[in-house]
XYZ file of C-alpha atoms in Angstrom:
780
model
C 132.393 -112.299 31.537
C 132.447 -109.247 29.340
C 132.630 -106.773 32.225
C 135.535 -108.678 34.058
C 137.861 -106.151 32.731
C 135.951 -103.290 34.260
C 135.711 -105.071 37.551
C 139.571 -105.744 37.641
C 140.294 -102.213 36.832
C 138.119 -100.948 39.673
C 140.373 -102.772 42.013
C 143.219 -100.600 40.925
C 141.662 -97.777 42.441
C 142.258 -98.838 45.907
C 145.975 -98.157 45.908
C 145.201 -94.418 45.038
C 143.994 -94.028 48.498
C 146.267 -91.902 50.659
C 146.425 -91.937 54.563
C 143.839 -89.732 56.284
C 144.597 -90.401 60.053
C 144.076 -86.620 60.954
C 140.635 -86.927 59.132
C 139.771 -89.883 61.345
C 140.884 -88.498 64.487
C 138.907 -85.194 63.773
C 135.822 -87.319 63.048
C 136.179 -89.167 66.420
C 136.285 -85.782 68.262
C 133.027 -84.511 66.582
C 129.937 -84.519 68.521
C 127.284 -87.406 67.971
C 124.166 -85.562 66.551
C 120.896 -86.512 64.469
C 120.429 -82.731 63.642
C 119.704 -82.027 59.846
C 119.142 -78.610 58.298
C 116.250 -78.532 55.855
C 114.937 -75.881 53.165
C 111.462 -77.229 53.069
C 109.751 -73.969 53.740
C 112.339 -72.001 51.422
C 114.498 -70.902 54.316
C 117.098 -72.954 56.338
C 116.167 -74.359 59.683
C 116.776 -77.296 61.725
C 114.510 -80.395 61.201
C 114.005 -80.367 65.059
C 112.470 -76.985 64.732
C 110.571 -77.270 61.717
C 106.822 -77.162 62.358
C 106.097 -79.273 59.239
C 105.870 -82.989 58.310
C 109.151 -83.167 56.509
C 111.549 -86.219 56.156
C 114.941 -86.351 54.514
C 116.718 -89.100 52.560
C 120.540 -89.023 52.167
C 122.683 -90.250 49.091
C 124.026 -93.002 51.633
C 120.481 -94.326 52.156
C 119.841 -94.350 48.502
C 123.011 -96.333 47.975
C 122.156 -98.899 50.531
C 118.896 -99.405 48.725
C 120.276 -99.456 45.197
C 118.039 -96.479 44.300
C 119.123 -94.819 41.070
C 115.845 -93.421 39.880
C 113.166 -91.083 41.773
C 110.484 -93.634 41.064
C 112.120 -96.140 43.660
C 111.969 -93.601 46.537
C 108.634 -95.208 47.707
C 108.580 -96.519 51.196
C 111.879 -94.352 52.144
C 109.593 -91.968 54.154
C 106.116 -92.242 55.597
C 103.238 -92.518 53.351
C 105.225 -92.106 50.079
C 104.005 -94.406 47.316
C 104.104 -94.499 43.348
C 101.138 -93.743 41.317
C 100.863 -93.966 37.535
C 101.593 -90.233 37.088
C 104.009 -89.441 39.814
C 104.223 -89.754 43.507
C 101.344 -90.374 45.974
C 101.468 -89.288 49.630
C 98.841 -90.142 52.146
C 96.897 -92.065 49.644
C 96.459 -89.262 47.135
C 97.834 -90.152 43.808
C 96.677 -91.196 40.405
C 95.665 -94.823 39.259
C 96.223 -94.142 35.753
C 98.873 -92.159 33.694
C 96.136 -89.932 31.900
C 95.185 -87.947 34.819
C 97.093 -84.732 34.204
C 99.581 -83.390 36.719
C 100.613 -85.101 39.805
C 99.096 -84.336 43.154
C 102.762 -84.495 44.552
C 105.045 -81.706 43.233
C 108.426 -82.889 42.159
C 111.190 -80.241 42.380
C 114.677 -80.685 41.276
C 117.075 -78.095 42.615
C 113.930 -76.089 43.748
C 112.632 -76.159 40.030
C 109.152 -77.766 39.177
C 109.180 -80.782 36.652
C 105.648 -81.581 35.449
C 106.591 -85.018 33.855
C 106.262 -88.267 35.736
C 108.538 -89.757 32.916
C 111.305 -87.500 34.488
C 111.055 -89.868 37.628
C 112.263 -92.824 35.749
C 115.539 -91.037 34.663
C 118.860 -91.365 36.647
C 119.105 -89.845 39.872
C 122.666 -89.417 41.289
C 125.182 -87.334 43.189
C 122.333 -86.254 45.410
C 122.725 -83.932 48.338
C 119.491 -84.822 49.975
C 115.945 -85.729 49.228
C 113.248 -83.821 51.187
C 109.802 -85.061 51.347
C 107.071 -82.839 52.538
C 103.758 -84.528 53.590
C 100.536 -82.661 53.254
C 99.411 -79.741 51.269
C 102.022 -77.007 50.607
C 99.592 -74.465 48.990
C 101.331 -71.239 50.210
C 104.940 -71.788 49.655
C 104.587 -74.213 46.527
C 101.076 -73.591 45.373
C 99.276 -75.679 43.020
C 99.600 -79.489 42.269
C 100.986 -79.840 45.775
C 97.748 -80.917 47.563
C 99.432 -84.096 48.926
C 102.914 -82.743 49.362
C 106.232 -81.945 47.714
C 109.340 -84.012 46.817
C 112.480 -82.025 46.763
C 115.559 -83.606 45.073
C 118.691 -81.503 45.709
C 121.916 -82.439 43.699
C 125.295 -81.985 45.558
C 127.021 -78.606 45.506
C 130.688 -78.188 44.273
C 133.167 -78.618 46.857
C 135.898 -76.150 47.972
C 138.834 -78.532 47.499
C 140.059 -80.583 44.668
C 138.641 -83.959 45.113
C 135.944 -86.441 44.076
C 134.486 -89.965 44.336
C 133.745 -92.820 42.157
C 132.086 -96.228 42.557
C 131.464 -99.315 40.480
C 128.879 -101.772 41.037
C 128.107 -105.248 39.703
C 124.984 -107.282 40.553
C 122.610 -109.756 39.569
C 121.131 -109.621 36.031
C 124.379 -108.424 34.937
C 123.695 -104.894 36.589
C 126.406 -102.718 35.998
C 126.432 -99.265 37.743
C 129.178 -96.601 37.618
C 129.038 -93.151 38.908
C 131.734 -90.389 39.394
C 132.040 -86.893 40.687
C 134.888 -84.532 40.496
C 135.176 -81.119 42.325
C 137.211 -78.585 40.368
C 137.844 -75.278 42.593
C 138.791 -72.785 39.940
C 139.462 -70.302 42.556
C 138.551 -69.311 46.095
C 135.259 -67.913 44.892
C 134.467 -70.246 41.751
C 133.871 -74.018 41.707
C 132.817 -76.651 39.350
C 131.387 -80.025 40.038
C 131.095 -82.685 37.218
C 128.977 -85.801 38.058
C 127.934 -88.658 35.611
C 126.160 -92.116 36.033
C 125.583 -95.212 33.970
C 123.490 -98.201 34.341
C 122.763 -101.091 32.181
C 121.502 -104.611 32.802
C 120.058 -107.708 31.118
C 116.747 -107.057 32.605
C 114.664 -109.048 34.965
C 111.528 -109.404 33.311
C 110.193 -111.907 30.725
C 112.278 -113.022 27.877
C 109.607 -113.502 24.852
C 111.703 -114.734 21.905
C 114.096 -111.883 21.270
C 112.262 -109.347 23.408
C 113.427 -108.700 27.026
C 111.366 -106.746 29.343
C 112.383 -104.703 32.666
C 115.717 -103.838 31.168
C 117.742 -100.923 32.388
C 119.897 -98.578 30.284
C 120.069 -95.165 32.079
C 122.548 -92.390 31.842
C 123.212 -88.874 32.788
C 125.645 -86.008 33.279
C 125.616 -82.950 35.145
C 127.822 -79.788 35.276
C 127.250 -77.343 38.331
C 129.062 -74.147 38.891
C 128.879 -72.160 42.031
C 130.339 -68.512 41.978
C 130.580 -66.016 44.871
C 130.469 -63.122 42.846
C 130.844 -60.981 45.942
C 130.798 -61.854 49.482
C 126.837 -61.346 49.455
C 126.053 -62.477 45.923
C 126.185 -66.179 45.014
C 125.002 -67.922 41.790
C 124.620 -71.493 41.310
C 123.946 -73.032 37.789
C 123.633 -76.573 36.836
C 123.163 -78.127 33.286
C 122.290 -81.878 32.956
C 121.517 -84.411 30.301
C 119.876 -87.681 31.136
C 118.367 -90.449 28.908
C 116.418 -93.689 29.550
C 116.650 -96.267 26.874
C 115.525 -99.227 28.721
C 112.403 -101.510 28.179
C 108.948 -101.390 29.592
C 107.719 -103.489 32.373
C 106.474 -107.144 31.976
C 102.692 -107.158 32.316
C 101.495 -110.255 34.089
C 98.012 -111.745 34.329
C 97.014 -112.138 37.877
C 93.708 -113.292 37.548
C 90.875 -113.342 35.079
C 87.043 -113.201 35.500
C 84.435 -115.815 34.500
C 80.741 -115.109 34.539
C 79.360 -118.678 34.687
C 75.698 -117.407 34.718
C 75.902 -114.762 32.207
C 72.968 -114.515 29.757
C 74.300 -112.818 26.575
C 70.704 -112.512 25.002
C 69.574 -110.630 28.027
C 72.696 -108.705 28.584
C 73.270 -109.628 31.986
C 76.470 -110.576 33.852
C 75.391 -112.826 36.855
C 77.976 -113.557 39.768
C 81.624 -113.649 38.973
C 84.223 -116.305 39.370
C 87.780 -115.180 39.771
C 90.406 -117.459 38.324
C 94.063 -116.786 39.806
C 97.115 -117.449 37.477
C 100.672 -118.084 38.318
C 102.808 -114.992 38.724
C 104.732 -116.084 35.672
C 101.745 -116.071 33.240
C 102.259 -113.118 30.918
C 99.433 -111.094 29.606
C 97.884 -112.563 26.493
C 99.417 -111.169 23.467
C 102.661 -109.995 25.275
C 104.635 -112.346 23.306
C 103.524 -110.741 20.016
C 105.082 -107.400 21.318
C 108.070 -106.506 18.990
C 108.724 -102.940 20.136
C 109.158 -102.347 24.038
C 111.793 -99.827 24.038
C 112.004 -96.625 25.985
C 113.645 -93.741 24.322
C 113.423 -90.696 26.619
C 116.035 -87.795 26.537
C 116.038 -84.922 29.133
C 117.688 -81.545 28.943
C 117.771 -79.254 32.047
C 119.148 -75.811 33.056
C 118.842 -74.464 36.584
C 119.852 -71.329 37.949
C 119.744 -69.996 41.638
C 121.035 -66.421 42.417
C 121.045 -65.529 45.992
C 122.016 -61.816 47.277
C 122.287 -61.331 50.916
C 121.291 -57.502 50.852
C 121.622 -57.053 54.552
C 122.190 -59.274 57.646
C 118.199 -59.720 57.854
C 117.240 -59.269 54.169
C 118.040 -61.802 51.332
C 116.690 -62.122 47.961
C 116.603 -65.415 45.758
C 115.889 -65.762 42.013
C 115.253 -69.275 40.882
C 115.006 -70.004 37.106
C 114.850 -73.188 35.030
C 114.224 -74.491 31.804
C 113.734 -78.396 30.853
C 113.033 -80.027 27.433
C 112.036 -83.703 27.620
C 111.889 -85.686 24.215
C 109.987 -88.991 24.145
C 110.406 -91.156 20.921
C 109.717 -94.564 22.072
C 107.211 -97.060 24.008
C 105.866 -95.965 27.209
C 103.531 -99.204 27.591
C 102.982 -102.543 26.022
C 100.594 -105.115 27.664
C 99.912 -107.278 24.525
C 96.488 -105.723 24.329
C 97.389 -102.043 24.815
C 100.224 -100.131 23.869
C 101.249 -96.444 23.990
C 104.024 -94.894 22.165
C 105.416 -91.702 21.289
C 106.807 -90.174 18.080
C 109.025 -87.057 18.348
C 107.070 -85.971 21.588
C 108.479 -82.895 23.241
C 107.539 -81.344 26.640
C 109.108 -77.962 27.349
C 108.695 -76.129 30.845
C 110.210 -72.988 32.154
C 109.812 -71.229 35.309
C 110.975 -68.202 37.334
C 110.420 -67.226 40.898
C 111.647 -64.316 43.124
C 111.786 -65.102 46.863
C 112.311 -62.373 49.533
C 113.472 -63.729 52.914
C 113.388 -61.396 55.859
C 114.270 -62.179 59.594
C 114.876 -59.664 62.162
C 113.960 -59.764 65.803
C 110.470 -61.594 66.187
C 109.667 -61.544 62.646
C 110.556 -64.189 59.877
C 109.045 -63.766 56.508
C 109.197 -65.278 53.030
C 107.300 -63.790 50.244
C 107.529 -64.096 46.292
C 106.313 -63.929 42.838
C 106.130 -67.091 40.572
C 105.527 -67.747 36.721
C 105.506 -71.208 35.275
C 104.705 -72.494 31.623
C 104.609 -75.772 30.191
C 103.760 -76.896 26.673
C 103.868 -79.798 24.099
C 104.810 -77.927 21.116
C 105.011 -80.849 18.703
C 105.005 -84.513 18.566
C 102.445 -87.577 18.372
C 101.102 -90.088 20.665
C 99.722 -93.586 19.304
C 97.467 -95.743 21.503
C 96.862 -99.337 20.229
C 93.733 -99.644 22.470
C 92.680 -103.308 22.157
C 89.875 -104.962 24.217
C 89.482 -107.909 26.301
C 86.272 -109.763 27.223
C 85.765 -112.615 29.850
C 83.924 -115.945 29.099
C 81.295 -116.289 27.910
C 81.338 -112.817 26.363
C 84.638 -113.486 24.593
C 83.143 -115.853 22.516
C 81.893 -113.053 20.359
C 85.578 -112.016 19.953
C 86.274 -115.520 18.511
C 83.863 -114.957 15.632
C 85.314 -111.446 14.759
C 89.026 -111.961 14.246
C 90.324 -112.178 17.746
C 93.997 -111.573 18.532
C 94.080 -114.123 21.243
C 91.325 -116.497 21.149
C 89.123 -117.445 24.237
C 89.286 -121.191 25.087
C 87.453 -122.729 27.844
C 86.827 -120.068 30.527
C 89.782 -117.843 29.564
C 89.715 -114.270 28.197
C 89.852 -113.310 24.719
C 91.498 -110.332 23.037
C 90.703 -108.333 20.089
C 92.106 -104.984 18.085
C 89.582 -102.137 18.997
C 90.833 -98.761 17.821
C 94.002 -96.874 17.246
C 94.016 -93.181 18.615
C 96.493 -90.696 17.267
C 96.956 -87.648 19.183
C 99.014 -84.662 17.427
C 100.150 -81.840 19.800
C 100.780 -78.298 18.839
C 100.985 -76.345 21.995
C 98.862 -78.269 24.770
C 99.962 -77.326 28.234
C 99.394 -74.692 30.890
C 100.467 -71.487 32.479
C 100.530 -70.536 36.259
C 101.242 -67.151 37.947
C 101.230 -66.677 41.635
C 101.868 -64.368 44.476
C 102.750 -65.574 47.945
C 103.772 -64.774 51.473
C 104.295 -66.677 54.735
C 105.385 -64.998 58.032
C 106.199 -66.249 61.485
C 105.983 -63.705 64.477
C 107.538 -64.658 67.813
C 104.743 -63.835 70.438
C 106.908 -64.828 73.249
C 110.414 -66.297 73.647
C 108.618 -69.622 73.340
C 105.513 -69.175 71.156
C 105.263 -68.309 67.561
C 102.390 -67.682 65.351
C 102.589 -68.473 61.461
C 100.271 -67.139 58.712
C 100.507 -67.542 54.977
C 98.636 -66.848 51.740
C 98.946 -67.589 47.970
C 97.070 -66.335 45.101
C 97.181 -68.540 41.958
C 95.969 -68.066 38.466
C 96.071 -70.911 35.954
C 95.264 -71.181 32.487
C 95.099 -74.750 30.604
C 94.742 -75.348 27.131
C 93.964 -78.644 24.973
C 95.720 -77.635 21.599
C 95.923 -81.177 19.907
C 94.087 -83.189 17.203
C 92.673 -86.508 17.918
C 92.205 -89.297 15.218
C 90.307 -92.454 15.849
C 91.057 -95.277 13.442
C 90.155 -99.070 13.077
C 92.356 -101.114 15.426
C 95.665 -102.625 14.344
C 96.035 -100.227 11.297
C 98.262 -97.471 12.290
C 102.074 -97.597 12.662
C 104.923 -95.345 13.250
C 105.605 -95.823 9.360
C 101.957 -94.624 8.199
C 100.871 -92.393 10.962
C 99.101 -89.247 9.983
C 97.354 -86.566 12.153
C 94.267 -86.443 9.905
C 93.860 -89.609 7.770
C 93.649 -93.186 8.949
C 95.221 -95.838 6.595
C 92.596 -96.948 4.021
C 90.879 -93.595 4.497
C 88.100 -94.419 7.104
C 88.000 -92.714 10.373
C 85.954 -93.652 13.330
C 86.225 -89.988 14.781
C 88.162 -86.931 14.308
C 88.559 -83.979 16.854
C 90.486 -80.754 16.236
C 90.909 -78.796 19.308
C 93.794 -76.514 18.105
C 91.542 -73.640 18.370
C 89.704 -74.492 21.666
C 89.668 -71.823 24.163
C 91.844 -72.365 27.234
C 90.219 -73.036 30.736
C 91.015 -70.652 33.601
C 91.025 -71.537 37.291
C 92.197 -69.488 40.186
C 92.375 -70.122 43.980
C 93.634 -68.454 47.149
C 95.412 -71.024 49.593
C 96.185 -70.112 53.173
C 97.858 -71.466 56.086
C 97.717 -70.496 59.961
C 99.544 -72.303 62.698
C 101.195 -71.980 66.243
C 104.302 -73.559 67.502
C 105.682 -73.578 70.948
C 108.750 -74.873 72.699
C 107.733 -77.101 75.536
C 111.332 -77.333 76.412
C 114.581 -76.191 74.660
C 114.686 -79.741 72.890
C 111.012 -80.191 72.263
C 108.664 -78.212 69.861
C 104.873 -78.688 69.577
C 102.896 -77.261 66.507
C 99.525 -77.220 65.257
C 98.417 -75.857 61.631
C 95.504 -75.743 59.461
C 96.418 -75.291 55.623
C 94.744 -75.541 52.349
C 95.796 -76.846 49.157
C 94.771 -76.560 45.475
C 95.093 -78.800 42.307
C 94.232 -77.204 39.004
C 91.692 -78.481 36.885
C 92.125 -79.655 33.231
C 90.822 -80.257 29.973
C 90.421 -83.592 28.131
C 89.518 -84.058 24.424
C 86.355 -82.576 23.277
C 85.602 -85.680 21.391
C 85.205 -87.581 24.836
C 81.545 -87.848 26.076
C 80.387 -84.381 27.209
C 80.794 -85.237 30.925
C 84.382 -86.124 30.439
C 85.785 -83.229 28.562
C 86.842 -81.063 31.447
C 87.329 -81.431 35.316
C 87.369 -79.144 38.098
C 89.966 -78.302 40.441
C 90.447 -80.193 43.644
C 91.009 -78.553 47.129
C 91.900 -79.809 50.495
C 92.034 -78.567 54.009
C 94.503 -80.217 56.377
C 94.664 -80.133 60.071
C 97.830 -81.103 61.413
C 99.372 -81.234 64.896
C 102.831 -82.688 65.873
C 105.864 -82.734 68.227
C 109.640 -82.578 67.130
C 112.021 -83.646 69.953
C 115.845 -83.461 70.032
C 116.903 -85.285 73.180
C 119.871 -87.147 74.842
C 122.188 -84.442 73.670
C 120.914 -84.299 70.157
C 121.654 -88.114 69.814
C 117.901 -88.802 69.491
C 115.343 -87.120 67.203
C 111.673 -87.875 67.419
C 109.091 -86.532 65.085
C 105.237 -87.219 65.735
C 102.579 -86.028 63.405
C 99.026 -86.441 63.383
C 96.834 -85.217 60.416
C 93.177 -85.006 59.017
C 92.871 -84.144 55.352
C 89.467 -83.372 53.970
C 89.195 -83.214 50.207
C 86.666 -81.607 48.099
C 86.135 -82.440 44.439
C 89.031 -84.888 44.630
C 90.279 -85.955 41.057
C 89.970 -89.452 40.516
C 91.075 -91.453 37.435
C 88.693 -94.143 35.850
C 87.942 -95.947 32.742
C 84.826 -95.155 30.996
C 83.319 -96.926 27.859
C 82.951 -94.442 24.797
C 80.624 -95.636 21.930
C 83.193 -94.807 19.472
C 86.676 -95.006 21.204
C 85.907 -97.838 23.541
C 87.276 -97.866 26.930
C 89.040 -94.414 27.693
C 90.920 -93.314 30.800
C 89.317 -90.134 32.310
C 89.644 -87.815 35.304
C 86.572 -87.110 37.103
C 85.716 -85.342 40.379
C 84.727 -87.396 43.446
C 82.578 -85.469 45.804
C 84.592 -86.026 49.284
C 87.347 -87.810 50.702
C 88.983 -87.900 54.177
C 92.397 -88.980 55.352
C 93.211 -89.399 58.896
C 96.545 -90.804 60.375
C 99.555 -90.713 62.551
C 103.316 -90.712 61.680
C 106.107 -91.409 64.123
C 109.818 -90.941 62.939
C 113.011 -91.266 64.969
C 116.750 -91.349 64.357
C 119.021 -92.441 67.229
C 122.709 -92.305 67.634
C 123.335 -94.247 70.985
C 127.141 -94.427 70.125
C 129.344 -93.128 67.543
C 129.268 -96.463 66.054
C 125.669 -97.002 65.963
C 122.847 -95.510 64.024
C 119.153 -96.568 64.328
C 116.261 -95.041 62.176
C 112.864 -95.647 61.291
C 109.178 -94.771 60.950
C 105.700 -96.110 61.738
C 102.571 -94.641 60.036
C 99.089 -95.538 60.367
C 96.475 -94.167 58.057
C 92.640 -94.399 57.241
C 91.996 -92.982 53.714
C 88.412 -93.398 52.355
C 85.958 -91.638 50.116
C 83.364 -89.817 52.356
C 80.901 -89.498 49.270
C 81.484 -90.820 45.709
C 78.143 -91.698 44.051
C 77.817 -92.213 40.446
C 81.119 -93.759 40.137
C 82.053 -95.701 36.852
C 81.831 -99.321 37.580
C 84.436 -101.022 35.401
C 83.840 -104.642 36.443
C 80.168 -104.551 35.315
C 80.705 -102.571 31.863
C 81.007 -104.110 28.742
C 83.711 -102.617 26.349
C 82.541 -101.042 23.125
C 83.585 -103.860 20.781
C 81.372 -106.365 22.533
C 78.507 -103.937 22.284
C 79.020 -103.410 18.490
C 79.502 -107.174 17.450
C 77.265 -108.677 20.171
C 73.910 -107.270 18.485
C 74.961 -108.469 15.169
C 74.981 -112.056 16.750
C 71.620 -111.513 18.268
C 73.037 -110.745 21.734
C 71.921 -107.732 23.864
C 74.108 -104.663 24.415
C 75.207 -104.077 27.930
C 74.970 -100.422 29.019
C 77.833 -98.824 31.254
C 77.355 -99.525 34.860
C 77.790 -97.087 37.888
C 78.134 -97.659 41.772
C 78.477 -95.648 44.727
C 81.935 -95.909 46.216
C 81.306 -93.938 49.343
C 83.118 -95.473 52.315
C 85.539 -97.189 50.084
C 89.372 -96.926 50.712
C 91.479 -94.705 48.362
C 94.251 -96.482 46.146
C 98.073 -96.316 47.175
C 96.894 -95.952 50.879
C 98.384 -98.649 53.045
C 96.695 -98.516 56.551
C 99.897 -99.592 58.174
C 103.456 -99.009 56.992
C 106.638 -99.285 58.884
C 110.596 -98.963 58.306
C 113.469 -99.769 60.465
C 117.161 -99.226 59.693
C 120.157 -100.162 61.771
C 123.876 -99.881 61.256
C 126.892 -100.675 63.338
C 130.408 -99.975 62.685
C 133.172 -102.260 63.965
C 136.485 -100.629 64.360
C 139.439 -102.732 63.394
C 143.077 -102.893 64.783
C 144.227 -102.206 61.276
C 142.408 -98.755 61.407
C 139.644 -99.941 58.967
C 135.981 -100.584 59.848
C 133.382 -102.993 59.154
C 129.693 -101.730 58.900
C 126.949 -104.321 58.450
C 123.486 -102.728 58.149
C 120.016 -103.744 57.570
C 116.816 -101.888 56.097
C 113.434 -103.495 56.806
C 110.122 -102.197 55.369
C 106.609 -103.731 55.800
C 103.108 -102.478 54.918
C 99.657 -103.744 55.093
C 97.402 -104.409 52.087
C 96.165 -101.786 49.695
C 93.673 -101.514 46.777
C 94.429 -100.875 43.065
C 90.896 -99.197 42.313
C 88.446 -97.311 43.997
C 86.024 -99.932 43.881
C 88.088 -101.905 46.435
C 87.364 -104.925 44.174
C 89.130 -108.240 45.491
C 90.698 -108.746 42.074
C 92.611 -105.484 42.541
C 93.584 -106.261 46.283
C 97.425 -106.038 46.823
C 98.607 -108.095 49.677
C 100.800 -106.613 52.451
C 104.487 -107.425 52.159
C 107.887 -107.025 53.870
C 111.222 -106.098 52.071
C 114.522 -106.416 53.653
C 117.905 -105.013 52.176
C 121.209 -105.981 53.701
C 124.563 -104.313 53.508
C 128.194 -105.286 54.557
C 130.689 -102.543 53.794
C 134.430 -102.393 54.486
C 136.175 -99.042 54.796
C 139.971 -99.254 54.725
C 142.054 -97.374 57.194
C 142.497 -94.018 55.216
C 138.829 -93.821 54.698
C 139.370 -93.192 51.119
C 138.091 -96.598 49.574
C 135.471 -99.094 50.419
C 133.945 -102.161 49.449
C 130.356 -103.003 49.955
C 128.387 -106.434 49.510
C 124.613 -105.880 49.201
C 121.400 -108.000 48.958
C 117.991 -106.206 48.308
C 114.648 -107.778 48.679
C 116.104 -110.641 50.677
C 112.579 -112.234 50.848
C 112.422 -112.270 46.957
C 108.835 -110.588 47.279
C 106.850 -110.099 44.060
C 106.224 -106.293 44.986
C 103.501 -104.965 42.593
C 104.152 -101.534 41.064
C 101.131 -101.386 39.047
C 97.781 -103.237 39.155
C 95.043 -102.708 36.852
C 91.633 -104.497 37.295
C 89.014 -104.255 34.513
C 85.843 -106.362 33.770
C 87.778 -109.205 32.072
C 90.925 -109.471 33.917
C 93.709 -108.085 36.371
C 97.198 -107.205 35.083
C 100.246 -106.311 37.274
C 103.867 -105.202 36.887
C 106.392 -105.972 39.655
C 109.611 -104.466 41.108
C 112.924 -106.082 40.894
C 113.050 -109.475 42.643
C 115.903 -110.263 44.915
C 119.057 -108.616 43.679
C 122.783 -108.908 45.204
C 126.299 -107.846 44.118
C 129.238 -105.790 45.111
C 130.047 -102.173 45.029
C 133.635 -100.593 44.926
C 134.365 -97.087 45.564
C 136.724 -94.491 46.592
C 137.094 -90.674 47.307
C 140.002 -88.397 47.481
């Protein structure tokens, strides 16, 4: 095996371990506790005293579940799912990748990152991941209506040391990571961390093309300097890249309309024909380029001055540049690729923290900007049609001909977007204070004013399908000289939005170890621009707003060995931004964002961590949620709307065109919103006579069914599932080296990550199947 030498070399790491009996003795005398310190509200506080729905995921938990990229964080905490433009929390997230900024703000070391592509990059050497559920409108501002995910990298250590691990698993999955602490002086330290993962891919092998391959890498240098006893500066610079391949797209089922009347332009009832999971989407075998090519460059700075015992100032600054020069999606019918596409973002924030006597205050000013200064996006937007409508495609040069009741595919249009400054700018002022009314009762109030500008500086060219390639692409001219449409928005005026968000709450110490709280808070997600070449109704969308009513308990019991967090909430949305597909007379099916009238999410989360003994750790959660549209009339009905190509070619053959259909989705369930979900984790350490220990652990997750589209169509129903991860770890006596055997997704479930139902068929991509392997590591 080509990696045998690497694995044998890793075994040589174990003799490097040195005795650490004093460390083990000290650890045995330390108190057993479940207490964690979080910075969710931009000030340090114990999680048992935080009047907010926040969960923390450690690097150890990430390792147990083989999580090496942020997009795999789903299910680690209550109500966290993945949408197509980022995370979804409590059912709020997008079901396509064209819907602007995510409703869950993702922060890396306190710096907002706007790109969902960044979630697929390597995530390594993590201090903690904090997930805040519910709107964070006062402290974090816009685009945080559903919550915030804070990913915090590890700080430099104060002593010379480090750690390394090497993992080998199924599909020839090789993962190596290393971190080294270099204390230059008593006041200045460095930490260097690196990560690499490659595998053969678990997706389909079609000819010489393999899907679902991993090829991740990253390196980070972090410096922390205590300039004076009261002034500390932390700076990190990182580089990451993703050169894997896109997911396999499978055909879950296809539609057949046995009573359709092509002459009258009617559908009739639909017959759904399921397929085997290993049936790839028609045309996928013709894909020759499925390679990702993403590079990210980031610099993040945190300067903190403890001016007095009660007053501190923090200046956060960050810059990131993400360069995309590869394929982002390839289904066999539709593909999306980028050519030298760059996204730059920078932000600065000044926070003031004050705490004296009964007053605790955080206030600040924030400015942020992102833009796409250059680059292109090429969409090959093909069309599919169900039988008998697909018979029209068979007469006009289909890509994949329809036979029997199966679907047919055809080239539709190629859409070229050329960017020259598209992006957004945001400014904000905020403040949030807590005042102790008594020794046990506190009141919190916060407000944030936000001003946003959004621009759409791009050109959009629509060409006949299957004609544009990376070699002949142009911003203004189609191959052959014939353009279906051209739009130039480079001089288009920016759209401006503003909003004042607020929060009010009370928290009360029922006992020294039990905190009760209740809050009312609001959130705001900015509006956006879409191409002026779209139908008039889809050229701009309005901001969405939410009001969140929340109450909870935080309990620290049994001498800190038991933590319980209980949260009940109701979120009322106005103008909820919803992604859908509409049929444009020229471009064909296009993904757009519209505003649903109202939505409501109600639920209860119960989290717990319990350390009954020093050798036992039990944790888990149980979540119940009802998320539905209260009012959503006039929604686009994708299952009963024929595509543009059919409406062009059908009348040529004497058939009637089929107008776009609409429906009322009021009362339908939101996407990405399981009604029930739960996680249970247990680990027990067996102390060996030799001084080492063996620790088996299990992580079990379960969730009920969800829906992939707002119409709740049966075609897009995603069945509930369970997922079990098993680990068996041996730590040698000094505690410096370990070996870990693991098996993830023991059930070998086909867990859908993306499901897309349209009028002809439903396609899906899936998370990895059962994986297993061994991880060797050491620390010194």
